Amino acid sequence: MVTNIKSTMHISGFLYILKGAKLCFKKGNKRYLILPFFINIIVYTIGLYFLFGSTTAYLNDVFNNHIHEYLSWLSWIVIPIVNIILFIIVIYFFTTIALTIGSPFFTSLAMNVQEDLTQEKFTDSSFKDTLK
């Protein structure tokens, strides 16, 4: 009996994600998702292209010119590890940039979704009113 309740809770929790996706992809809300999506794709693509191109070329140069030949086998270990670490750092950094670029669009999306759910016009308040 208890397992059925837990599985029902997981299913209903997943259904909330689907309901939220339906709200985001309604006719008037799509425009707030498309532009940040394409900006993010462009930022990530450019950043990762330059990162991996320059890093791999630099590390190959270091291993070919500055490391003794008997240690050249280390390049097979070091280059992928450095690339994975840099990938994690760059993704974290670009996620911050992407969310900063997309935040005005996400604010407008949130206002539209709130208007759809409550059927009331959203009143925009000033920063001073928010602090009260």
Coordinates of N, CA and C in Angstrom, one line a residue, residues 4-70:
N4 N 2.5 2.0 -3.4 CA 1.6 2.6 -4.4 C 1.5 4.1 -4.2
I5 N 1.5 4.5 -2.9 CA 1.4 6.0 -2.7 C 2.6 6.7 -3.2
K6 N 3.8 6.1 -2.9 CA 5.0 6.7 -3.3 C 5.1 6.7 -4.9
S7 N 4.7 5.7 -5.5 CA 4.8 5.7 -7.0 C 3.8 6.7 -7.6
T8 N 2.6 6.8 -6.9 CA 1.7 7.8 -7.4 C 2.2 9.2 -7.2
M9 N 2.9 9.4 -6.1 CA 3.5 10.7 -5.9 C 4.5 11.1 -6.9
H10 N 5.4 10.1 -7.3 CA 6.4 10.3 -8.3 C 5.7 10.6 -9.7
I11 N 4.7 9.9 -10.0 CA 4.0 10.1 -11.3 C 3.4 11.5 -11.3
S12 N 2.7 11.9 -10.2 CA 2.1 13.2 -10.2 C 3.1 14.3 -10.2
G13 N 4.3 14.1 -9.5 CA 5.4 15.1 -9.6 C 5.9 15.2 -11.0
F14 N 6.0 14.1 -11.7 CA 6.5 14.2 -13.1 C 5.4 14.9 -14.0
L15 N 4.1 14.7 -13.6 CA 3.1 15.4 -14.4 C 3.1 16.9 -14.2
Y16 N 3.5 17.3 -13.1 CA 3.7 18.8 -12.9 C 4.7 19.4 -13.8
I17 N 5.8 18.6 -14.1 CA 6.8 19.1 -15.0 C 6.1 19.2 -16.4
L18 N 5.3 18.2 -16.8 CA 4.7 18.3 -18.1 C 3.6 19.4 -18.1
K19 N 2.9 19.7 -17.1 CA 2.0 20.8 -17.0 C 2.7 22.1 -17.2
G20 N 3.9 22.2 -16.5 CA 4.7 23.5 -16.6 C 5.2 23.7 -18.0
A21 N 5.6 22.6 -18.7 CA 6.1 22.7 -20.1 C 4.9 23.1 -21.0
K22 N 3.7 22.6 -20.7 CA 2.5 23.0 -21.5 C 2.3 24.5 -21.4
L23 N 2.4 25.0 -20.1 CA 2.2 26.4 -19.9 C 3.3 27.3 -20.6
C24 N 4.5 26.8 -20.6 CA 5.6 27.5 -21.3 C 5.5 27.6 -22.8
F25 N 4.9 26.5 -23.4 CA 4.8 26.4 -24.8 C 3.5 26.8 -25.4
K26 N 2.7 27.5 -24.6 CA 1.5 28.1 -25.1 C 1.8 29.1 -26.2
K27 N 0.8 29.5 -26.9 CA 1.0 30.3 -28.1 C 1.7 31.7 -27.7
G28 N 1.2 32.3 -26.7 CA 1.8 33.6 -26.4 C 3.1 33.6 -25.6
N29 N 3.5 32.4 -25.1 CA 4.7 32.3 -24.3 C 5.9 31.8 -25.1
K30 N 5.7 31.3 -26.2 CA 6.9 30.7 -27.0 C 7.9 31.7 -27.3
R31 N 7.5 32.9 -27.6 CA 8.5 34.0 -27.9 C 9.5 34.3 -26.8
Y32 N 9.1 34.0 -25.6 CA 10.0 34.3 -24.5 C 11.0 33.1 -24.3
L33 N 10.8 32.0 -25.0 CA 11.7 30.9 -24.9 C 12.7 30.8 -26.1
I34 N 12.2 31.2 -27.2 CA 13.0 31.0 -28.5 C 14.2 31.8 -28.5
L35 N 14.1 33.1 -28.3 CA 15.3 34.0 -28.4 C 16.4 33.7 -27.4
P36 N 16.1 33.5 -26.1 CA 17.1 33.1 -25.1 C 17.7 31.7 -25.5
F37 N 16.9 30.8 -26.1 CA 17.5 29.5 -26.5 C 18.5 29.7 -27.6
F38 N 18.2 30.5 -28.6 CA 19.2 30.6 -29.7 C 20.4 31.4 -29.2
I39 N 20.2 32.4 -28.3 CA 21.4 33.1 -27.8 C 22.3 32.2 -27.0
N40 N 21.7 31.3 -26.2 CA 22.5 30.3 -25.4 C 23.2 29.4 -26.3
I41 N 22.6 28.9 -27.4 CA 23.3 28.0 -28.3 C 24.5 28.7 -29.0
I42 N 24.3 29.9 -29.4 CA 25.4 30.7 -30.0 C 26.5 30.9 -29.0
V43 N 26.2 31.3 -27.8 CA 27.2 31.6 -26.8 C 28.0 30.3 -26.4
Y44 N 27.3 29.2 -26.2 CA 27.9 27.9 -25.9 C 28.8 27.4 -27.0
T45 N 28.3 27.5 -28.2 CA 29.0 27.0 -29.4 C 30.3 27.8 -29.6
I46 N 30.3 29.1 -29.6 CA 31.5 29.9 -29.8 C 32.5 29.7 -28.6
G47 N 32.0 29.7 -27.4 CA 32.9 29.5 -26.3 C 33.6 28.1 -26.3
L48 N 32.8 27.1 -26.5 CA 33.4 25.7 -26.5 C 34.3 25.5 -27.7
Y49 N 34.0 26.1 -28.9 CA 34.9 26.0 -30.0 C 36.2 26.6 -29.8
F50 N 36.2 27.8 -29.2 CA 37.5 28.5 -29.0 C 38.3 27.8 -27.8
L51 N 37.5 27.3 -26.8 CA 38.2 26.7 -25.7 C 38.9 25.4 -26.1
F52 N 38.2 24.5 -26.7 CA 38.8 23.2 -27.1 C 39.8 23.4 -28.2
G53 N 39.6 24.3 -29.1 CA 40.6 24.5 -30.2 C 41.9 25.0 -29.6
S54 N 41.9 26.0 -28.8 CA 43.1 26.6 -28.2 C 43.7 25.7 -27.2
T55 N 42.9 25.1 -26.3 CA 43.5 24.2 -25.3 C 44.2 23.0 -25.9
T56 N 43.6 22.4 -26.8 CA 44.2 21.2 -27.4 C 45.5 21.5 -28.1
A57 N 45.4 22.6 -28.9 CA 46.6 23.1 -29.6 C 47.7 23.4 -28.6
Y58 N 47.4 24.1 -27.6 CA 48.4 24.5 -26.6 C 49.0 23.3 -25.9
L59 N 48.2 22.4 -25.5 CA 48.7 21.2 -24.8 C 49.5 20.3 -25.7
N60 N 49.1 20.2 -27.0 CA 49.9 19.4 -27.9 C 51.3 20.1 -28.1
D61 N 51.3 21.4 -28.2 CA 52.6 22.1 -28.3 C 53.5 21.8 -27.1
V62 N 52.9 21.9 -25.9 CA 53.6 21.6 -24.7 C 54.2 20.2 -24.7
F63 N 53.4 19.3 -25.0 CA 53.9 17.9 -25.0 C 54.8 17.6 -26.1
N64 N 54.7 18.2 -27.2 CA 55.6 17.9 -28.3 C 57.0 18.7 -28.2
N65 N 57.0 19.9 -27.6 CA 58.2 20.7 -27.6 C 58.9 20.8 -26.2
H66 N 58.1 20.6 -25.1 CA 58.7 20.9 -23.8 C 58.8 19.7 -22.9
I67 N 58.2 18.6 -23.3 CA 58.2 17.4 -22.5 C 59.1 16.3 -23.2
H68 N 59.9 15.6 -22.4 CA 60.8 14.6 -23.0 C 60.0 13.6 -23.7
E69 N 60.6 12.9 -24.6 CA 59.9 12.0 -25.5 C 59.4 10.7 -24.7
Y70 N 60.1 10.3 -23.7 CA 59.7 9.2 -22.9 C 58.5 9.4 -22.0

